[in-house]
Amino acid sequence: MEALNEWLNHPAVQSGIAPFIVALITGELLNRLRLSGLAVIAGFCVTVYLAADFNFESLSAIKKIILSSLIAAAIAPLLSLAPSNWRWLRYLIAASSGGTVLWVLWPVLQQQGIGQAVAYGTGITAYAIWLAVFMDRLADMPARAGSAGIGLGIGVGASALLGASALLGQLGFAIGAACGAYLLIQMLSGRPLSCGRTFTLPLSLLCGLLAPAAMMLAKLPWYCLPVLAAIPVVALMPLPRNWPLRQQISALSLLALASAAVCIFLVWRKIGGFPL
Amino acid sequence: MFRTMTVLLASALLLLSSAGVSTAAESYTFDPTHTYPHFTVSHLGFSTMHGRFDRTSGKLTIDRATRTGSVEAIIETASISTGLPKRDDHLRSPDFFNTAEFPQAIYKSTAVRFKNDAPVAVEGNLTLLGVTRPVTLTISAFKCGINPMNQKAMCGIDAIATLKRSDFGMKYALPGVGDDLRLTIEAEAYKD
């Protein structure tokens, strides 16, 4: 029992192995119900359970992020039923993401001077809206959405970790691991999984909140946000139509991870190492 | 005769008024240059790590006659210092004290326990990371008098408390970095 606890307390298990396995099972089991997209939130929740908790007594920024992601995951399957060409819905989701990031980080923004608060508030809102819009465009493209997810998850996770918050880092890595599992099922089976807003909404919201939180609460440099925002755009890159699914996933994931690597490099250069 | 009576009456009034002052609650303000909360925590079970908060403010009142008092201390959590800036950055992050979001830890007493004329313990509530929990400070030393350097009335206090950081939602790196936090406060306060 002690060995199991020790194992479960290891950060690599909490934010890598555990969310990967849970997302793998969720993605495969729920595919018949066209709810494989829930793999990302399932993986994230496992990491929250192991590395933090679901106690909302003090509604801190991180607790608000967890709460928002749970609400997003609950409504996302309903939003997936709406046609993807309903643009107003896309913009409504984007506006909600922008509002959510302000709600999450409002107590921190309030403590800044007015000029700084406006600058930070505008930047993080624009980032969250951008991610929501572009991830929503990927809702009908499981390979591209999953690739963007692995890039965003690893990028946010590693950047937050270097930016002096291991917990935010772990939450980001959990998203990356869950998206990795989601992609692995597709690569092994050679067929795409169901995606939709069930996958893209919690993913875009989480990454749209975690990176600004790492910037405002820890030491993530602001210029990492535009680099991270480029990842879903990179995942839209046109590929030869005759490429098999495995090849598409490999290429898109490499591109997304390369973008994430740029972000990680920028933080490394600024911070210079892992937190002690 | 009349003059003697007047002097006696005036002296009596003066004595009564000074007695009244001595029985009233006295209020003191912490001297931030001599008030430092320290903490110790186990590091991976191998050693005990020390840290300090460099900025603390607050007030205390004491009424020895009625054996009552109060303490309010505000600790600026961003002023944490362990002697290594990189570790301090991590301690300021959401993993530990989350200082950007919760810049202050506030202790407010609810009761002061006395033994004879001296306070021996303070019961109160500590608000840390937005969570409020009861914390008792055990007073190991308490002395009031005149500061020989500036001739001002002051009190000095040494107090100790133990608390579990997980009670306040600070759960990162448990159980490696210990849950039990020993808080030591050395404070000096000048009479208002």
Tab-separated table of C-alpha atoms in Angstrom:
chain	number	residue	atom	x	y	z
A	1	MET	CA	0.000	0.000	0.000
A	2	GLU	CA	2.844	2.351	0.895
A	3	ALA	CA	4.557	1.555	-2.393
A	4	LEU	CA	1.334	2.350	-4.266
A	5	ASN	CA	0.977	5.673	-2.447
A	6	GLU	CA	4.592	6.505	-3.206
A	7	TRP	CA	3.963	5.671	-6.844
A	8	LEU	CA	0.798	7.788	-6.978
A	9	ASN	CA	2.612	10.705	-5.335
A	10	HIS	CA	5.204	10.784	-8.100
A	11	PRO	CA	4.659	13.827	-10.379
A	12	ALA	CA	5.339	11.771	-13.521
A	13	VAL	CA	2.547	9.367	-12.569
A	14	GLN	CA	0.183	12.140	-11.505
A	15	SER	CA	0.532	14.238	-14.630
A	16	GLY	CA	1.769	11.755	-17.233
A	17	ILE	CA	1.025	8.065	-16.802
A	18	ALA	CA	-2.299	8.322	-14.927
A	19	PRO	CA	-4.024	10.841	-17.244
A	20	PHE	CA	-2.657	8.979	-20.266
A	21	ILE	CA	-4.140	5.640	-19.150
A	22	VAL	CA	-7.473	7.142	-18.110
A	23	ALA	CA	-7.757	9.090	-21.382
A	24	LEU	CA	-6.873	5.949	-23.325
A	25	ILE	CA	-9.680	3.990	-21.670
A	26	THR	CA	-12.189	6.877	-21.862
A	27	GLY	CA	-11.421	7.613	-25.510
A	28	GLU	CA	-11.859	3.994	-26.559
A	29	LEU	CA	-14.878	3.172	-24.392
A	30	LEU	CA	-16.896	6.283	-25.234
A	31	ASN	CA	-16.226	6.256	-28.968
A	32	ARG	CA	-19.454	4.352	-29.671
A	33	LEU	CA	-21.355	7.113	-27.903
A	34	ARG	CA	-19.379	9.667	-29.919
A	35	LEU	CA	-18.015	11.062	-26.633
A	36	SER	CA	-14.333	10.193	-27.031
A	37	GLY	CA	-13.605	13.883	-26.677
A	38	LEU	CA	-14.251	13.526	-22.951
A	39	ALA	CA	-10.855	11.790	-22.781
A	40	VAL	CA	-9.146	15.151	-22.281
A	41	ILE	CA	-11.238	16.200	-19.277
A	42	ALA	CA	-11.062	12.673	-17.811
A	43	GLY	CA	-7.261	12.778	-17.918
A	44	PHE	CA	-7.235	16.277	-16.460
A	45	CYS	CA	-9.561	15.270	-13.605
A	46	VAL	CA	-7.308	12.366	-12.623
A	47	THR	CA	-4.391	14.743	-12.247
A	48	VAL	CA	-6.512	17.183	-10.227
A	49	TYR	CA	-7.521	14.303	-7.957
A	50	LEU	CA	-3.938	13.094	-7.491
A	51	ALA	CA	-2.017	16.390	-7.387
A	52	ALA	CA	-4.609	18.835	-5.995
A	53	ASP	CA	-8.223	18.227	-4.986
A	54	PHE	CA	-11.818	19.099	-5.823
A	55	ASN	CA	-12.280	21.162	-2.659
A	56	PHE	CA	-13.767	24.535	-3.596
A	57	GLU	CA	-13.806	26.083	-0.089
A	58	SER	CA	-11.445	28.838	-1.178
A	59	LEU	CA	-12.204	29.762	-4.782
A	60	SER	CA	-8.642	30.550	-5.833
A	61	ALA	CA	-7.676	31.008	-9.492
A	62	ILE	CA	-6.672	27.351	-9.822
A	63	LYS	CA	-9.950	26.200	-8.251
A	64	LYS	CA	-11.830	28.468	-10.654
A	65	ILE	CA	-9.943	26.879	-13.563
A	66	ILE	CA	-10.902	23.397	-12.375
A	67	LEU	CA	-14.527	24.444	-11.843
A	68	SER	CA	-14.729	26.139	-15.267
A	69	SER	CA	-13.319	23.072	-16.999
A	70	LEU	CA	-15.893	20.821	-15.307
A	71	ILE	CA	-18.736	23.119	-16.376
A	72	ALA	CA	-17.333	23.294	-19.915
A	73	ALA	CA	-17.079	19.497	-20.058
A	74	ALA	CA	-20.682	19.186	-18.877
A	75	ILE	CA	-22.135	21.489	-21.540
A	76	ALA	CA	-19.721	20.597	-24.360
A	77	PRO	CA	-21.600	17.424	-25.491
A	78	LEU	CA	-24.762	19.542	-25.917
A	79	LEU	CA	-22.855	22.181	-27.881
A	80	SER	CA	-21.429	19.389	-30.051
A	81	LEU	CA	-24.946	18.671	-31.263
A	82	ALA	CA	-25.158	22.126	-32.854
A	83	PRO	CA	-23.975	22.371	-36.468
A	84	SER	CA	-20.352	23.435	-36.696
A	85	ASN	CA	-21.213	26.161	-39.236
A	86	TRP	CA	-23.182	28.109	-36.626
A	87	ARG	CA	-20.687	30.918	-36.366
A	88	TRP	CA	-22.583	32.823	-33.698
A	89	LEU	CA	-22.142	29.843	-31.391
A	90	ARG	CA	-18.398	29.888	-32.022
A	91	TYR	CA	-18.229	33.543	-31.111
A	92	LEU	CA	-20.429	33.001	-28.078
A	93	ILE	CA	-18.027	30.287	-26.878
A	94	ALA	CA	-15.097	32.617	-27.533
A	95	ALA	CA	-16.725	35.481	-25.619
A	96	SER	CA	-17.454	33.111	-22.722
A	97	SER	CA	-13.810	31.994	-22.670
A	98	GLY	CA	-12.697	35.638	-22.592
A	99	GLY	CA	-15.100	36.369	-19.747
A	100	THR	CA	-13.948	33.278	-17.863
A	101	VAL	CA	-10.265	34.229	-17.928
A	102	LEU	CA	-11.152	37.666	-16.536
A	103	TRP	CA	-13.268	36.071	-13.792
A	104	VAL	CA	-10.476	33.635	-12.897
A	105	LEU	CA	-7.737	36.247	-12.666
A	106	TRP	CA	-9.801	39.258	-11.544
A	107	PRO	CA	-8.427	39.240	-7.945
A	108	VAL	CA	-4.883	39.474	-9.342
A	109	LEU	CA	-5.742	42.111	-11.959
A	110	GLN	CA	-7.384	44.219	-9.246
A	111	GLN	CA	-4.074	44.467	-7.410
A	112	GLN	CA	-2.270	45.915	-10.444
A	113	GLY	CA	-2.148	49.562	-11.417
A	114	ILE	CA	-4.880	50.585	-13.855
A	115	GLY	CA	-2.595	50.692	-16.904
A	116	GLN	CA	-1.017	47.339	-16.159
A	117	ALA	CA	-4.382	45.756	-15.343
A	118	VAL	CA	-5.847	46.922	-18.665
A	119	ALA	CA	-2.794	45.707	-20.602
A	120	TYR	CA	-2.723	42.291	-18.906
A	121	GLY	CA	-6.513	41.965	-18.998
A	122	THR	CA	-6.661	42.733	-22.718
A	123	GLY	CA	-3.793	40.365	-23.507
A	124	ILE	CA	-5.101	37.352	-21.607
A	125	THR	CA	-8.649	37.891	-22.884
A	126	ALA	CA	-7.447	38.094	-26.486
A	127	TYR	CA	-5.400	34.915	-25.965
A	128	ALA	CA	-8.339	32.969	-24.514
A	129	ILE	CA	-10.690	34.160	-27.279
A	130	TRP	CA	-8.156	33.297	-29.977
A	131	LEU	CA	-7.682	29.759	-28.647
A	132	ALA	CA	-11.434	29.236	-28.359
A	133	VAL	CA	-12.068	30.372	-31.958
A	134	PHE	CA	-9.275	28.354	-33.550
A	135	MET	CA	-9.820	25.211	-31.481
A	136	ASP	CA	-13.518	25.388	-32.376
A	137	ARG	CA	-12.535	25.414	-36.051
A	138	LEU	CA	-10.779	22.080	-35.381
A	139	ALA	CA	-13.843	20.510	-33.775
A	140	ASP	CA	-14.587	18.311	-36.804
A	141	MET	CA	-10.944	17.323	-37.345
A	142	PRO	CA	-9.905	14.822	-34.660
A	143	ALA	CA	-6.311	14.401	-35.831
A	144	ARG	CA	-5.708	18.139	-36.029
A	145	ALA	CA	-7.522	18.890	-32.767
A	146	GLY	CA	-5.593	16.146	-30.944
A	147	SER	CA	-2.280	17.377	-32.372
A	148	ALA	CA	-3.011	20.944	-31.323
A	149	GLY	CA	-3.975	19.570	-27.901
A	150	ILE	CA	-0.717	17.696	-27.381
A	151	GLY	CA	1.271	20.777	-28.421
A	152	LEU	CA	-0.745	23.112	-26.201
A	153	GLY	CA	-0.695	20.731	-23.232
A	154	ILE	CA	3.049	20.085	-23.339
A	155	GLY	CA	3.759	23.744	-24.157
A	156	VAL	CA	1.621	25.105	-21.322
A	157	GLY	CA	2.812	22.414	-18.917
A	158	ALA	CA	6.539	22.780	-19.491
A	159	SER	CA	6.355	26.587	-19.640
A	160	ALA	CA	4.380	26.791	-16.409
A	161	LEU	CA	6.783	24.387	-14.710
A	162	LEU	CA	9.762	26.498	-15.748
A	163	GLY	CA	7.809	29.616	-14.797
A	164	ALA	CA	7.912	28.451	-11.152
A	165	SER	CA	4.608	26.655	-10.752
A	166	ALA	CA	4.851	22.891	-10.696
A	167	LEU	CA	1.111	22.486	-10.067
A	168	LEU	CA	0.099	24.522	-13.132
A	169	GLY	CA	2.778	22.582	-15.012
A	170	GLN	CA	1.317	19.269	-13.930
A	171	LEU	CA	-2.175	20.341	-15.017
A	172	GLY	CA	-0.809	21.334	-18.432
A	173	PHE	CA	1.111	18.069	-18.826
A	174	ALA	CA	-2.082	16.164	-17.968
A	175	ILE	CA	-3.783	17.747	-20.993
A	176	GLY	CA	-0.822	16.840	-23.176
A	177	ALA	CA	-0.832	13.249	-21.910
A	178	ALA	CA	-4.597	12.897	-22.422
A	179	CYS	CA	-4.313	14.254	-25.979
A	180	GLY	CA	-1.425	11.856	-26.576
A	181	ALA	CA	-3.669	8.947	-25.599
A	182	TYR	CA	-6.467	10.303	-27.815
A	183	LEU	CA	-4.054	10.418	-30.765
A	184	LEU	CA	-2.543	7.011	-29.992
A	185	ILE	CA	-5.939	5.296	-30.278
A	186	GLN	CA	-6.356	6.869	-33.714
A	187	MET	CA	-2.859	5.905	-34.783
A	188	LEU	CA	-3.238	2.287	-33.633
A	189	SER	CA	-6.710	1.822	-35.083
A	190	GLY	CA	-6.101	3.879	-38.198
A	191	ARG	CA	-9.568	5.464	-37.822
A	192	PRO	CA	-10.486	8.857	-36.421
A	193	LEU	CA	-12.194	9.117	-33.022
A	194	SER	CA	-15.228	11.277	-32.410
A	195	CYS	CA	-14.202	14.804	-31.547
A	196	GLY	CA	-16.521	17.806	-31.628
A	197	ARG	CA	-16.773	20.481	-29.004
A	198	THR	CA	-16.716	17.721	-26.368
A	199	PHE	CA	-12.977	17.640	-27.033
A	200	THR	CA	-12.159	21.159	-28.178
A	201	LEU	CA	-14.142	23.254	-25.667
A	202	PRO	CA	-12.598	21.948	-22.392
A	203	LEU	CA	-9.198	21.817	-24.115
A	204	SER	CA	-9.260	25.397	-25.383
A	205	LEU	CA	-10.688	26.701	-22.121
A	206	LEU	CA	-8.097	24.895	-19.971
A	207	CYS	CA	-5.145	26.006	-22.082
A	208	GLY	CA	-6.712	29.463	-22.365
A	209	LEU	CA	-6.753	29.710	-18.569
A	210	LEU	CA	-3.642	27.826	-17.447
A	211	ALA	CA	-1.110	29.853	-19.445
A	212	PRO	CA	-2.495	33.262	-18.314
A	213	ALA	CA	-2.573	31.911	-14.744
A	214	ALA	CA	1.092	30.883	-15.056
A	215	MET	CA	1.825	34.396	-16.307
A	216	MET	CA	-0.100	36.273	-13.608
A	217	LEU	CA	0.539	33.951	-10.641
A	218	ALA	CA	4.017	32.686	-11.511
A	219	LYS	CA	6.685	33.967	-13.883
A	220	LEU	CA	5.674	32.866	-17.378
A	221	PRO	CA	6.807	35.663	-19.756
A	222	TRP	CA	3.920	37.379	-21.579
A	223	TYR	CA	5.444	36.735	-25.005
A	224	CYS	CA	4.861	32.990	-24.576
A	225	LEU	CA	1.126	33.497	-25.012
A	226	PRO	CA	1.288	34.452	-28.734
A	227	VAL	CA	3.599	31.482	-29.371
A	228	LEU	CA	1.123	29.125	-27.683
A	229	ALA	CA	-1.743	30.792	-29.567
A	230	ALA	CA	-0.033	29.882	-32.841
A	231	ILE	CA	-0.326	26.123	-32.121
A	232	PRO	CA	-3.970	25.623	-33.272
A	233	VAL	CA	-3.162	27.702	-36.363
A	234	VAL	CA	-0.187	25.445	-37.102
A	235	ALA	CA	-2.522	22.446	-36.714
A	236	LEU	CA	-4.627	23.834	-39.587
A	237	MET	CA	-1.695	23.544	-41.975
A	238	PRO	CA	-2.781	21.821	-45.234
A	239	LEU	CA	-1.412	18.307	-45.773
A	240	PRO	CA	-1.494	16.039	-48.846
A	241	ARG	CA	-4.968	14.469	-49.006
A	242	ASN	CA	-3.636	11.023	-49.766
A	243	TRP	CA	-1.652	10.816	-46.541
A	244	PRO	CA	-2.895	8.096	-44.193
A	245	LEU	CA	-4.197	9.112	-40.766
A	246	ARG	CA	-1.051	7.931	-38.954
A	247	GLN	CA	1.144	10.081	-41.158
A	248	GLN	CA	-1.126	13.095	-40.718
A	249	ILE	CA	-1.090	12.747	-36.940
A	250	SER	CA	2.694	12.346	-36.869
A	251	ALA	CA	3.297	15.410	-39.020
A	252	LEU	CA	0.773	17.638	-37.251
A	253	SER	CA	1.926	16.561	-33.780
A	254	LEU	CA	5.538	17.273	-34.690
A	255	LEU	CA	4.577	20.742	-35.934
A	256	ALA	CA	2.545	21.462	-32.787
A	257	LEU	CA	5.314	20.172	-30.528
A	258	ALA	CA	7.888	22.247	-32.413
A	259	SER	CA	5.784	25.352	-31.708
A	260	ALA	CA	5.558	24.295	-28.062
A	261	ALA	CA	9.331	23.854	-28.016
A	262	VAL	CA	9.763	27.491	-29.112
A	263	CYS	CA	7.659	28.595	-26.147
A	264	ILE	CA	9.570	26.326	-23.753
A	265	PHE	CA	12.869	27.667	-25.075
A	266	LEU	CA	11.742	31.262	-24.508
A	267	VAL	CA	10.826	30.521	-20.877
A	268	TRP	CA	14.052	28.594	-20.342
A	269	ARG	CA	16.029	31.566	-21.621
A	270	LYS	CA	14.188	33.950	-19.283
A	271	ILE	CA	14.018	31.770	-16.160
A	272	GLY	CA	17.023	29.519	-16.644
A	273	GLY	CA	15.939	26.285	-14.979
A	274	PHE	CA	13.406	24.354	-12.979
A	275	PRO	CA	11.931	25.676	-9.713
A	276	LEU	CA	13.607	24.501	-6.514
B	1	MET	CA	-5.207	74.865	55.662
B	2	PHE	CA	-7.250	75.527	52.537
B	3	ARG	CA	-4.079	75.392	50.446
B	4	THR	CA	-3.047	72.032	52.006
B	5	MET	CA	-6.513	70.608	51.283
B	6	THR	CA	-6.302	71.752	47.665
B	7	VAL	CA	-2.896	70.102	47.206
B	8	LEU	CA	-4.153	66.851	48.772
B	9	LEU	CA	-7.263	66.842	46.596
B	10	ALA	CA	-5.227	67.508	43.466
B	11	SER	CA	-2.790	64.727	44.390
B	12	ALA	CA	-5.661	62.320	45.025
B	13	LEU	CA	-7.223	63.176	41.653
B	14	LEU	CA	-3.861	62.667	39.943
B	15	LEU	CA	-3.403	59.285	41.623
B	16	LEU	CA	-6.906	58.218	40.677
B	17	SER	CA	-6.447	59.277	37.080
B	18	SER	CA	-3.096	57.507	36.796
B	19	ALA	CA	-4.655	54.422	38.366
B	20	GLY	CA	-7.400	54.674	35.753
B	21	VAL	CA	-4.828	54.747	32.949
B	22	SER	CA	-2.992	51.748	34.330
B	23	THR	CA	-6.155	49.642	34.387
B	24	ALA	CA	-7.274	50.622	30.865
B	25	ALA	CA	-6.280	48.558	27.840
B	26	GLU	CA	-2.960	49.605	26.400
B	27	SER	CA	-2.532	49.620	22.649
B	28	TYR	CA	0.727	48.847	20.856
B	29	THR	CA	1.765	48.889	17.196
B	30	PHE	CA	4.254	46.329	15.883
B	31	ASP	CA	7.688	47.624	14.964
B	32	PRO	CA	8.261	46.084	11.504
B	33	THR	CA	12.034	46.309	11.932
B	34	HIS	CA	11.893	43.983	14.935
B	35	THR	CA	8.939	41.772	13.978
B	36	TYR	CA	9.711	38.644	11.978
B	37	PRO	CA	7.608	35.506	11.633
B	38	HIS	CA	9.798	32.491	10.890
B	39	PHE	CA	8.749	29.043	9.805
B	40	THR	CA	10.357	25.633	9.660
B	41	VAL	CA	9.250	22.676	7.582
B	42	SER	CA	10.647	19.224	6.933
B	43	HIS	CA	12.395	18.850	3.577
B	44	LEU	CA	11.863	15.323	2.257
B	45	GLY	CA	12.287	14.029	5.800
B	46	PHE	CA	16.027	14.661	5.671
B	47	SER	CA	16.400	18.116	7.171
B	48	THR	CA	14.440	21.075	8.492
B	49	MET	CA	14.254	24.096	6.223
B	50	HIS	CA	13.900	27.624	7.634
B	51	GLY	CA	12.181	30.612	6.104
B	52	ARG	CA	11.189	34.106	7.152
B	53	PHE	CA	8.694	36.788	6.226
B	54	ASP	CA	10.401	40.183	6.050
B	55	ARG	CA	7.330	42.445	6.272
B	56	THR	CA	4.757	42.207	9.038
B	57	SER	CA	2.496	44.825	10.579
B	58	GLY	CA	-0.208	44.821	13.201
B	59	LYS	CA	-1.369	45.811	16.633
B	60	LEU	CA	-1.770	44.331	20.076
B	61	THR	CA	-3.723	45.463	23.093
B	62	ILE	CA	-3.343	44.325	26.666
B	63	ASP	CA	-5.319	45.012	29.806
B	64	ARG	CA	-3.590	43.391	32.751
B	65	ALA	CA	-6.297	44.383	35.205
B	66	THR	CA	-9.054	42.546	33.364
B	67	ARG	CA	-6.606	40.014	31.899
B	68	THR	CA	-7.747	40.570	28.386
B	69	GLY	CA	-5.982	41.464	25.181
B	70	SER	CA	-5.966	41.145	21.433
B	71	VAL	CA	-3.521	40.623	18.601
B	72	GLU	CA	-3.837	41.356	14.905
B	73	ALA	CA	-0.902	40.624	12.635
B	74	ILE	CA	-0.704	41.046	8.865
B	75	ILE	CA	2.088	39.136	7.152
B	76	GLU	CA	3.035	40.187	3.602
B	77	THR	CA	3.556	36.734	2.116
B	78	ALA	CA	5.503	38.027	-0.908
B	79	SER	CA	8.247	39.081	1.529
B	80	ILE	CA	9.170	35.429	2.074
B	81	SER	CA	12.881	34.779	2.232
B	82	THR	CA	14.799	31.536	2.541
B	83	GLY	CA	18.151	32.861	1.414
B	84	LEU	CA	17.791	31.619	-2.166
B	85	PRO	CA	15.840	33.842	-4.617
B	86	LYS	CA	14.938	30.974	-6.970
B	87	ARG	CA	13.393	28.963	-4.132
B	88	ASP	CA	11.613	32.109	-2.900
B	89	ASP	CA	10.051	32.510	-6.376
B	90	HIS	CA	8.728	28.969	-6.138
B	91	LEU	CA	7.402	29.576	-2.621
B	92	ARG	CA	5.562	32.669	-3.940
B	93	SER	CA	3.955	30.619	-6.747
B	94	PRO	CA	0.529	28.918	-6.594
B	95	ASP	CA	2.302	25.738	-5.436
B	96	PHE	CA	2.784	27.284	-1.999
B	97	PHE	CA	1.832	30.799	-0.831
B	98	ASN	CA	0.286	32.048	-4.110
B	99	THR	CA	1.302	35.577	-3.220
B	100	ALA	CA	-0.009	37.245	-6.389
B	101	GLU	CA	-3.517	36.174	-5.502
B	102	PHE	CA	-3.270	36.129	-1.702
B	103	PRO	CA	-0.671	38.764	-0.769
B	104	GLN	CA	-1.442	38.718	2.964
B	105	ALA	CA	-1.768	36.170	5.744
B	106	ILE	CA	-3.819	37.635	8.580
B	107	TYR	CA	-3.951	36.492	12.186
B	108	LYS	CA	-6.726	37.808	14.439
B	109	SER	CA	-6.987	36.762	18.044
B	110	THR	CA	-10.219	35.676	19.657
B	111	ALA	CA	-8.912	35.332	23.224
B	112	VAL	CA	-5.727	35.831	25.227
B	113	ARG	CA	-4.994	33.451	28.097
B	114	PHE	CA	-3.126	34.793	31.146
B	115	LYS	CA	-1.137	33.205	33.918
B	116	ASN	CA	-0.850	35.656	36.789
B	117	ASP	CA	-0.272	38.989	35.064
B	118	ALA	CA	1.414	37.684	31.952
B	119	PRO	CA	-0.211	36.459	28.747
B	120	VAL	CA	0.763	32.846	27.985
B	121	ALA	CA	-1.251	32.002	24.890
B	122	VAL	CA	-3.276	33.646	22.154
B	123	GLU	CA	-6.193	31.873	20.548
B	124	GLY	CA	-7.242	33.134	17.164
B	125	ASN	CA	-7.817	32.561	13.492
B	126	LEU	CA	-5.255	32.555	10.718
B	127	THR	CA	-6.403	33.370	7.197
B	128	LEU	CA	-3.977	31.995	4.640
B	129	LEU	CA	-4.704	31.373	0.946
B	130	GLY	CA	-8.270	32.530	1.554
B	131	VAL	CA	-8.891	29.799	4.132
B	132	THR	CA	-9.455	30.626	7.809
B	133	ARG	CA	-8.515	28.109	10.498
B	134	PRO	CA	-8.022	28.392	14.281
B	135	VAL	CA	-4.394	28.683	15.353
B	136	THR	CA	-3.114	29.020	18.923
B	137	LEU	CA	0.078	30.956	19.606
B	138	THR	CA	1.952	29.820	22.688
B	139	ILE	CA	3.826	32.731	24.245
B	140	SER	CA	7.277	31.755	25.471
B	141	ALA	CA	8.402	35.262	26.443
B	142	PHE	CA	6.590	38.533	27.083
B	143	LYS	CA	8.069	41.702	28.492
B	144	CYS	CA	6.956	45.311	28.599
B	145	GLY	CA	9.067	48.292	29.624
B	146	ILE	CA	10.976	51.298	28.410
B	147	ASN	CA	13.316	50.899	25.453
B	148	PRO	CA	16.678	52.145	26.792
B	149	MET	CA	17.709	53.449	23.374
B	150	ASN	CA	14.754	55.727	22.614
B	151	GLN	CA	12.954	55.872	25.991
B	152	LYS	CA	9.670	54.742	24.439
B	153	ALA	CA	7.288	52.285	26.117
B	154	MET	CA	7.251	48.974	24.335
B	155	CYS	CA	6.478	45.265	24.637
B	156	GLY	CA	8.350	42.289	23.234
B	157	ILE	CA	6.872	38.906	22.558
B	158	ASP	CA	8.096	35.482	21.432
B	159	ALA	CA	5.376	33.081	20.301
B	160	ILE	CA	5.204	29.675	18.679
B	161	ALA	CA	2.444	27.910	16.748
B	162	THR	CA	2.184	24.709	14.774
B	163	LEU	CA	-0.183	24.247	11.889
B	164	LYS	CA	-0.812	21.906	8.997
B	165	ARG	CA	-0.365	23.617	5.642
B	166	SER	CA	-2.799	21.189	4.024
B	167	ASP	CA	-5.555	22.652	6.251
B	168	PHE	CA	-5.150	25.841	4.226
B	169	GLY	CA	-5.159	24.059	0.859
B	170	MET	CA	-1.372	24.177	0.465
B	171	LYS	CA	-0.956	20.609	-0.709
B	172	TYR	CA	1.857	20.760	-3.233
B	173	ALA	CA	4.679	18.227	-2.721
B	174	LEU	CA	2.986	16.478	0.178
B	175	PRO	CA	4.200	14.392	1.925
B	176	GLY	CA	7.794	15.025	0.737
B	177	VAL	CA	7.797	18.629	1.889
B	178	GLY	CA	6.289	18.276	5.357
B	179	ASP	CA	2.711	19.091	6.226
B	180	ASP	CA	3.555	20.370	9.715
B	181	LEU	CA	4.683	23.962	9.724
B	182	ARG	CA	6.206	25.404	12.886
B	183	LEU	CA	5.680	29.148	13.047
B	184	THR	CA	7.806	31.275	15.380
B	185	ILE	CA	7.050	34.958	15.809
B	186	GLU	CA	9.450	37.396	17.461
B	187	ALA	CA	7.789	40.781	17.686
B	188	GLU	CA	8.280	44.145	19.294
B	189	ALA	CA	5.564	46.761	19.544
B	190	TYR	CA	5.593	50.408	20.635
B	191	LYS	CA	2.870	51.893	22.780
B	192	ASP	CA	0.486	54.127	20.813
